[in-house]
Coordinates of N, CA and C in Angstrom, one line a residue:
M1 N 0.8 -1.1 -0.1 CA -0.1 0.2 -0.1 C 0.9 1.7 0.0
R2 N 0.6 2.2 -0.6 CA 0.9 3.6 -0.7 C 0.5 4.8 -0.5
A3 N 1.2 5.7 -0.3 CA 0.2 7.0 0.1 C -1.2 7.3 -1.0
Y4 N -1.1 6.6 -2.2 CA -1.8 7.1 -3.1 C -3.0 6.2 -2.9
D5 N -3.1 5.1 -2.4 CA -4.0 4.4 -1.8 C -4.8 4.8 -0.7
L6 N -4.1 5.4 0.1 CA -4.4 6.0 1.5 C -5.7 7.2 1.0
A7 N -4.8 7.9 0.2 CA -5.3 8.8 0.2 C -6.6 9.5 -0.1
E8 N -7.3 10.1 0.9 CA -9.0 10.5 0.6 C -9.2 12.0 0.1
P9 N -10.5 12.4 -0.6 CA -10.6 13.7 -0.9 C -11.1 14.4 0.0
Y10 N -10.4 15.8 0.3 CA -10.3 16.7 2.0 C -10.7 17.7 1.0
P11 N -11.7 18.1 1.9 CA -12.3 19.7 1.7 C -11.1 21.0 1.8
Y12 N -10.7 22.1 0.7 CA -10.2 22.7 1.2 C -10.3 24.1 1.0
V13 N -9.6 25.5 0.9 CA -9.6 26.6 0.4 C -8.1 27.2 -0.3
T14 N -8.4 28.3 -0.6 CA -7.6 29.1 -1.4 C -7.1 30.2 -0.6
T15 N -5.7 30.2 -0.7 CA -5.2 32.0 -0.3 C -6.3 32.9 -0.4
D16 N -6.7 33.0 -1.1 CA -7.7 34.0 -1.5 C -8.8 34.3 -1.1
D17 N -9.5 33.0 -0.6 CA -10.7 33.0 -0.1 C -11.0 33.5 1.2
D18 N -12.0 33.8 1.3 CA -12.5 34.7 3.1 C -12.3 33.5 4.1
A19 N -11.5 34.1 4.7 CA -11.3 33.8 6.3 C -12.6 33.4 7.2
L20 N -13.7 34.0 6.9 CA -14.5 34.0 7.9 C -15.2 32.4 6.9
D21 N -15.4 32.6 5.5 CA -16.0 31.2 4.6 C -14.7 29.8 5.5
A22 N -13.2 30.3 4.8 CA -12.8 28.9 5.8 C -12.9 28.3 7.4
A23 N -12.8 29.2 7.8 CA -13.1 29.0 9.5 C -14.6 27.9 9.6
R24 N -15.5 28.4 9.0 CA -17.1 28.0 8.3 C -17.4 26.3 8.3
L25 N -16.0 26.5 7.0 CA -15.6 24.9 6.6 C -15.2 24.3 7.7
L26 N -14.0 24.5 8.0 CA -13.6 23.8 9.7 C -14.8 23.3 10.0
A27 N -15.5 24.2 10.8 CA -16.6 24.0 11.9 C -17.7 22.7 11.4
E28 N -18.1 23.2 10.0 CA -19.2 22.8 9.8 C -18.9 21.6 9.3
N29 N -17.9 21.0 9.2 CA -17.2 19.5 8.8 C -16.2 18.9 9.5
S30 N -16.5 19.6 10.9 CA -15.6 19.2 12.1 C -14.0 18.6 11.4
L31 N -13.6 19.4 10.8 CA -12.2 19.1 10.3 C -11.1 18.8 11.1
P32 N -9.8 18.0 11.2 CA -9.1 18.3 12.4 C -7.8 19.6 11.5
A33 N -7.9 20.0 10.8 CA -7.2 20.8 10.1 C -7.9 21.4 9.0
L34 N -6.8 22.4 8.9 CA -7.4 23.7 6.8 C -6.5 22.8 6.3
L35 N -7.2 22.7 5.2 CA -6.3 22.2 4.2 C -6.1 23.5 3.2
V36 N -5.4 24.5 3.1 CA -4.7 25.6 1.9 C -4.1 25.6 0.8
L37 N -5.1 25.7 -0.1 CA -4.2 25.7 -1.6 C -4.0 26.7 -2.3
D38 N -2.9 27.5 -2.4 CA -2.2 28.4 -3.3 C -3.4 28.8 -5.0
A39 N -2.9 29.8 -5.9 CA -3.7 29.7 -6.4 C -3.5 29.1 -7.7
D40 N -2.4 27.9 -7.9 CA -2.2 27.4 -8.5 C -2.8 25.8 -8.3
G41 N -2.9 25.7 -7.1 CA -3.4 24.6 -6.6 C -2.7 23.7 -5.8
L42 N -1.6 24.4 -5.6 CA -0.6 24.1 -4.8 C -0.3 23.6 -3.2
P43 N 0.0 22.8 -2.3 CA -0.2 23.2 -1.0 C 0.1 24.6 -0.5
H44 N -0.6 24.7 0.1 CA 0.1 26.3 1.1 C 0.2 26.1 2.1
A45 N -0.6 25.4 2.9 CA -0.7 25.5 4.0 C -1.2 24.0 4.9
I46 N -1.2 23.8 6.0 CA -1.9 22.6 7.0 C -2.2 22.8 8.1
V47 N -2.7 23.6 8.0 CA -2.7 24.0 9.8 C -3.8 23.7 11.0
P48 N -3.9 23.2 11.8 CA -4.3 22.5 13.1 C -5.3 23.3 13.1
G49 N -6.3 22.3 13.4 CA -7.4 24.0 14.2 C -7.1 24.3 15.4
S50 N -6.0 23.6 16.4 CA -5.8 24.8 17.5 C -5.1 25.5 17.2
Q51 N -4.2 25.6 16.0 CA -3.8 26.7 15.7 C -4.0 28.0 15.2
L52 N -5.1 27.5 14.3 CA -6.0 28.6 13.7 C -6.7 29.5 14.9
L53 N -7.2 28.7 15.7 CA -7.7 29.0 17.4 C -6.9 30.3 18.4
R54 N -5.2 29.9 17.8 CA -4.3 30.3 18.4 C -4.3 32.1 17.5
Q55 N -4.8 32.0 16.4 CA -5.0 33.0 15.1 C -5.7 33.7 15.8
L56 N -6.8 33.3 16.4 CA -8.1 34.1 16.8 C -7.6 34.8 17.6
L57 N -7.1 33.9 18.3 CA -7.7 34.8 20.4 C -6.3 35.6 20.2
P58 N -6.7 36.6 21.4 CA -5.9 37.2 21.3 C -4.6 37.0 22.5
S59 N -3.5 37.4 22.5 CA -2.6 36.8 23.1 C -2.9 36.8 24.7
Y60 N -3.1 38.0 25.1 CA -3.4 38.1 26.8 C -4.3 36.6 27.4
A61 N -5.2 36.0 26.1 CA -6.2 35.1 26.8 C -5.3 33.6 26.4
I62 N -4.4 34.0 25.9 CA -3.6 32.9 25.6 C -2.3 32.2 26.6
D63 N -2.0 33.6 27.0 CA -0.6 34.0 27.8 C -1.2 33.5 29.8
D64 N -2.5 34.2 29.8 CA -2.9 34.0 31.1 C -4.3 33.2 31.1
P65 N -3.8 32.2 31.8 CA -5.5 31.3 32.2 C -6.5 32.1 33.0
L66 N -6.1 32.4 33.9 CA -7.2 33.7 34.7 C -7.5 34.8 34.0
L67 N -6.8 35.0 33.2 CA -7.6 36.4 32.9 C -8.3 36.0 31.5
A68 N -7.9 34.6 30.7 CA -9.0 34.2 29.6 C -10.4 33.8 30.4
S69 N -10.2 33.5 31.9 CA -11.4 33.2 32.2 C -12.8 34.1 32.9
S70 N -12.5 35.0 32.8 CA -12.5 36.4 33.2 C -13.1 37.2 32.2
V71 N -12.9 36.7 30.9 CA -12.9 37.6 29.6 C -14.7 37.8 29.8
G72 N -15.0 36.6 29.4 CA -16.2 36.3 29.0 C -17.0 36.4 27.3
D73 N -18.3 36.9 27.3 CA -18.7 37.0 26.2 C -18.3 38.0 25.1
R74 N -17.6 39.1 25.6 CA -17.1 40.1 24.7 C -15.9 39.6 23.8
I75 N -15.4 38.7 24.3 CA -14.2 38.3 22.9 C -14.6 37.5 22.2
D76 N -16.3 37.1 22.0 CA -16.8 36.5 20.8 C -16.6 37.9 19.7
T77 N -16.9 39.0 20.0 CA -17.2 39.8 19.2 C -15.9 40.2 18.5
E78 N -14.6 40.1 19.8 CA -13.6 40.6 19.2 C -12.7 39.6 18.1
I79 N -13.0 38.0 18.6 CA -12.9 37.1 17.4 C -13.8 37.4 15.6
G80 N -14.6 37.6 15.9 CA -15.5 37.9 14.9 C -14.7 39.3 14.4
E81 N -14.3 40.1 14.9 CA -13.4 41.2 14.1 C -12.0 41.2 13.5
R82 N -11.4 39.9 14.7 CA -10.1 39.4 13.7 C -10.7 38.6 12.5
L83 N -11.4 38.6 12.3 CA -11.3 37.6 10.5 C -11.8 38.3 9.9
A84 N -12.7 39.5 9.6 CA -13.0 40.4 9.0 C -13.1 41.1 8.3
G85 N -12.7 41.0 6.5 CA -12.0 41.5 5.9 C -10.8 40.5 5.5
L86 N -10.2 39.9 6.1 CA -9.0 38.8 6.5 C -9.6 38.0 4.5
T87 N -8.3 38.0 4.0 CA -8.1 36.0 3.1 C -7.3 35.1 4.3
V88 N -7.5 34.3 3.9 CA -6.8 32.8 4.2 C -5.4 33.3 4.6
A89 N -4.8 33.8 3.0 CA -3.3 33.8 3.4 C -3.3 34.9 4.7
E90 N -3.9 35.8 4.6 CA -3.9 36.6 6.0 C -3.6 36.1 7.4
W91 N -4.8 35.7 7.1 CA -5.3 34.5 8.8 C -3.9 33.5 8.7
V92 N -4.0 32.7 8.2 CA -2.9 31.7 8.4 C -1.6 31.4 7.4
P93 N -0.3 32.7 7.6 CA 0.7 32.6 7.1 C 1.5 31.7 7.0
R94 N 1.5 31.4 5.7 CA 2.8 30.1 5.4 C 3.4 29.6 6.0
R95 N 4.4 30.7 6.6 CA 5.5 30.6 7.2 C 5.4 29.5 8.6
L96 N 4.5 30.3 9.1 CA 3.8 29.5 10.3 C 3.6 28.0 10.4
F97 N 3.4 27.7 8.9 CA 2.8 26.2 8.6 C 2.7 26.1 7.6
P98 N 3.8 25.5 7.2 CA 4.1 24.5 5.9 C 3.6 23.5 5.7
P99 N 3.4 23.2 4.5 CA 2.7 22.2 4.7 C 3.0 21.0 3.8
P100 N 3.0 19.9 5.1 CA 3.5 18.1 4.7 C 2.8 17.8 3.7
Y101 N 4.0 17.8 2.9 CA 3.1 16.5 2.1 C 4.1 15.5 1.3
A102 N 3.4 14.3 0.5 CA 4.4 13.5 0.2 C 3.7 13.4 -0.9
G103 N 4.6 12.1 -1.5 CA 4.6 11.4 -3.3 C 3.8 10.8 -3.2
P104 N 3.0 10.2 -4.1 CA 2.3 9.0 -4.0 C 2.5 8.0 -4.1
D105 N 4.0 7.5 -4.3 CA 4.1 6.4 -3.7 C 5.0 6.2 -2.4
A106 N 5.0 7.3 -1.7 CA 5.5 6.8 0.0 C 4.4 6.1 0.3
T107 N 5.8 5.2 1.5 CA 4.8 4.5 2.3 C 4.1 4.7 3.8
P108 N 3.0 4.1 3.7 CA 2.4 4.3 4.9 C 3.4 4.6 6.1
M109 N 4.5 4.1 6.5 CA 5.9 4.5 6.9 C 5.7 6.0 7.0
E110 N 6.7 6.1 5.7 CA 6.7 7.3 5.4 C 6.1 8.6 5.6
V111 N 4.7 8.3 5.2 CA 4.1 9.1 5.9 C 3.6 9.3 7.1
A112 N 3.9 8.6 8.0 CA 3.2 8.4 9.4 C 4.3 9.7 10.0
A113 N 5.7 9.3 9.6 CA 7.0 9.8 10.2 C 6.3 11.6 9.7
L114 N 6.3 11.7 8.7 CA 5.9 13.0 8.5 C 5.3 13.6 9.2
M115 N 4.4 12.8 9.2 CA 2.9 13.2 10.4 C 3.5 13.6 11.4
A116 N 3.9 13.0 12.1 CA 4.8 12.6 13.6 C 5.6 13.8 13.5
R117 N 6.4 14.3 12.3 CA 7.7 15.4 12.8 C 6.9 16.8 12.6
T118 N 6.1 17.0 11.6 CA 5.7 18.4 11.4 C 4.0 18.3 12.1
H119 N 4.3 17.6 13.3 CA 2.5 17.9 14.2 C 1.6 17.8 13.4
S120 N 1.2 17.7 12.3 CA 0.0 17.6 11.3 C -0.8 16.5 11.6
P121 N -2.1 16.9 11.7 CA -2.7 15.7 11.3 C -3.6 14.8 10.3
L122 N -2.5 15.8 8.9 CA -2.8 15.3 7.6 C -1.9 15.9 6.5
V123 N -2.1 15.2 5.5 CA -0.3 15.1 5.0 C -1.2 15.3 4.0
A124 N -0.5 16.2 2.7 CA -1.2 15.8 1.7 C -0.4 15.4 0.3
V125 N -1.3 14.6 -0.7 CA -0.7 13.7 -1.4 C -1.1 14.1 -2.6
I126 N 0.6 14.7 -3.0 CA 0.6 15.1 -4.8 C 1.8 14.3 -5.4
E127 N 0.6 14.7 -6.8 CA 1.5 14.2 -7.8 C 2.3 15.2 -8.8
R128 N 3.8 15.4 -9.4 CA 4.4 16.0 -10.1 C 4.2 15.4 -11.6
D129 N 3.7 16.0 -12.8 CA 4.1 15.5 -13.6 C 5.2 16.3 -14.9
G130 N 5.4 16.0 -15.7 CA 6.5 16.2 -16.3 C 6.7 17.3 -16.9
G131 N 5.7 18.3 -16.7 CA 6.1 19.6 -17.0 C 6.0 20.3 -15.6
G132 N 6.1 20.1 -14.6 CA 6.6 20.4 -13.3 C 5.1 20.8 -12.6
R133 N 4.1 20.8 -13.2 CA 3.0 20.9 -12.8 C 2.7 19.9 -11.4
V134 N 1.8 20.1 -10.2 CA 1.8 19.6 -9.4 C 0.0 19.5 -9.1
Q135 N -0.8 18.1 -8.8 CA -1.8 17.9 -8.7 C -1.8 17.5 -6.8
L136 N -3.0 18.1 -6.7 CA -3.7 17.2 -5.4 C -4.4 16.1 -5.5
L137 N -3.7 14.9 -5.1 CA -4.4 13.7 -5.0 C -5.3 13.2 -4.2
G138 N -5.3 13.9 -2.9 CA -5.8 14.0 -1.4 C -5.0 14.2 -0.5
T139 N -5.7 13.9 0.8 CA -5.0 13.6 1.8 C -5.3 12.8 2.6
V140 N -3.7 12.1 3.6 CA -3.7 11.1 4.5 C -4.0 11.5 5.6
T141 N -5.1 11.2 6.3 CA -5.2 11.9 7.8 C -4.7 11.2 9.3
A142 N -4.5 11.5 10.3 CA -4.1 10.3 10.8 C -5.1 9.6 11.2
A143 N -6.2 9.7 11.8 CA -7.7 8.6 11.5 C -7.3 7.4 10.2
R144 N -6.7 7.8 9.5 CA -6.9 7.0 8.2 C -5.3 5.9 8.3
L145 N -4.3 6.8 8.9 CA -3.1 6.0 9.3 C -3.2 4.9 10.4
V146 N -3.8 5.2 11.4 CA -4.3 4.7 12.5 C -5.0 3.3 12.0
R147 N -6.3 3.4 11.5 CA -6.7 2.4 10.7 C -6.2 1.5 10.2
Y148 N -5.4 2.1 8.9 CA -4.4 0.9 7.9 C -3.5 0.1 9.4
F149 N -2.8 0.7 9.6 CA -2.1 -0.2 11.3 C -2.9 -0.7 11.7
L150 N -3.5 -0.8 12.3 CA -4.6 -2.0 12.8 C -4.9 -3.0 12.2
V151 N -5.5 -2.4 11.5 CA -6.2 -3.8 9.9 C -4.6 -4.3 9.8
R152 N -3.5 -4.1 10.0 CA -2.6 -4.8 9.6 C -2.0 -5.7 10.6
L153 N -2.5 -5.0 11.9 CA -1.9 -5.9 13.5 C -3.3 -7.0 13.2
G154 N -4.3 -7.1 12.7 CA -5.0 -7.6 12.5 C -6.0 -7.5 14.1
Q155 N -6.0 -6.7 14.2 CA -7.0 -6.0 15.2 C -8.4 -6.6 14.9
P156 N -9.2 -7.1 15.9 CA -10.9 -7.1 15.8 C -11.7 -6.1 15.7
G157 N -12.3 -5.7 15.0 CA -13.2 -4.6 14.8 C -13.0 -3.7 13.6
T158 N -11.6 -3.8 13.4 CA -11.1 -2.6 12.1 C -11.1 -3.4 10.9
T159 N -11.5 -2.4 9.7 CA -11.7 -3.2 8.5 C -11.1 -1.8 7.7
E160 N -10.4 -2.5 6.5 CA -10.0 -1.3 5.7 C -10.6 -0.5 4.7
G161 N -10.5 0.7 4.5 CA -11.4 1.1 3.6 C -11.5 2.6 4.0

């Protein structure tokens, strides 16, 4: 089995999309991370949901748990204001979240090791054609890899698919 076989379709946004729409996509689909493609369809960033929250919250709420507990509902307005008018590229700068990706022939162990090294809950599977263009084939999620490894171990109640 190779990365191509493990890859599944995954919702994504582009760097030019509205940040509020991207937040909705993440929330409505219960995604573990936001997959961001650039204008050419190349992986731009893979951002875990926890890090998207970090980008939304004021630093004082992150740095001081006591202060965070006393903020109340007024923070909701502040979070909405932080997203208003931003593109995805402005909300999630690439330098903070470089996208882990693998080729279609990568082994499950290679994909798992990449995922572990980058602390990313998913890895993009891409293929380069002879002209240098890149195509997104899908993503491999942590859940998909764990399911694969459990099946290989012969764990009862697990099925491949």
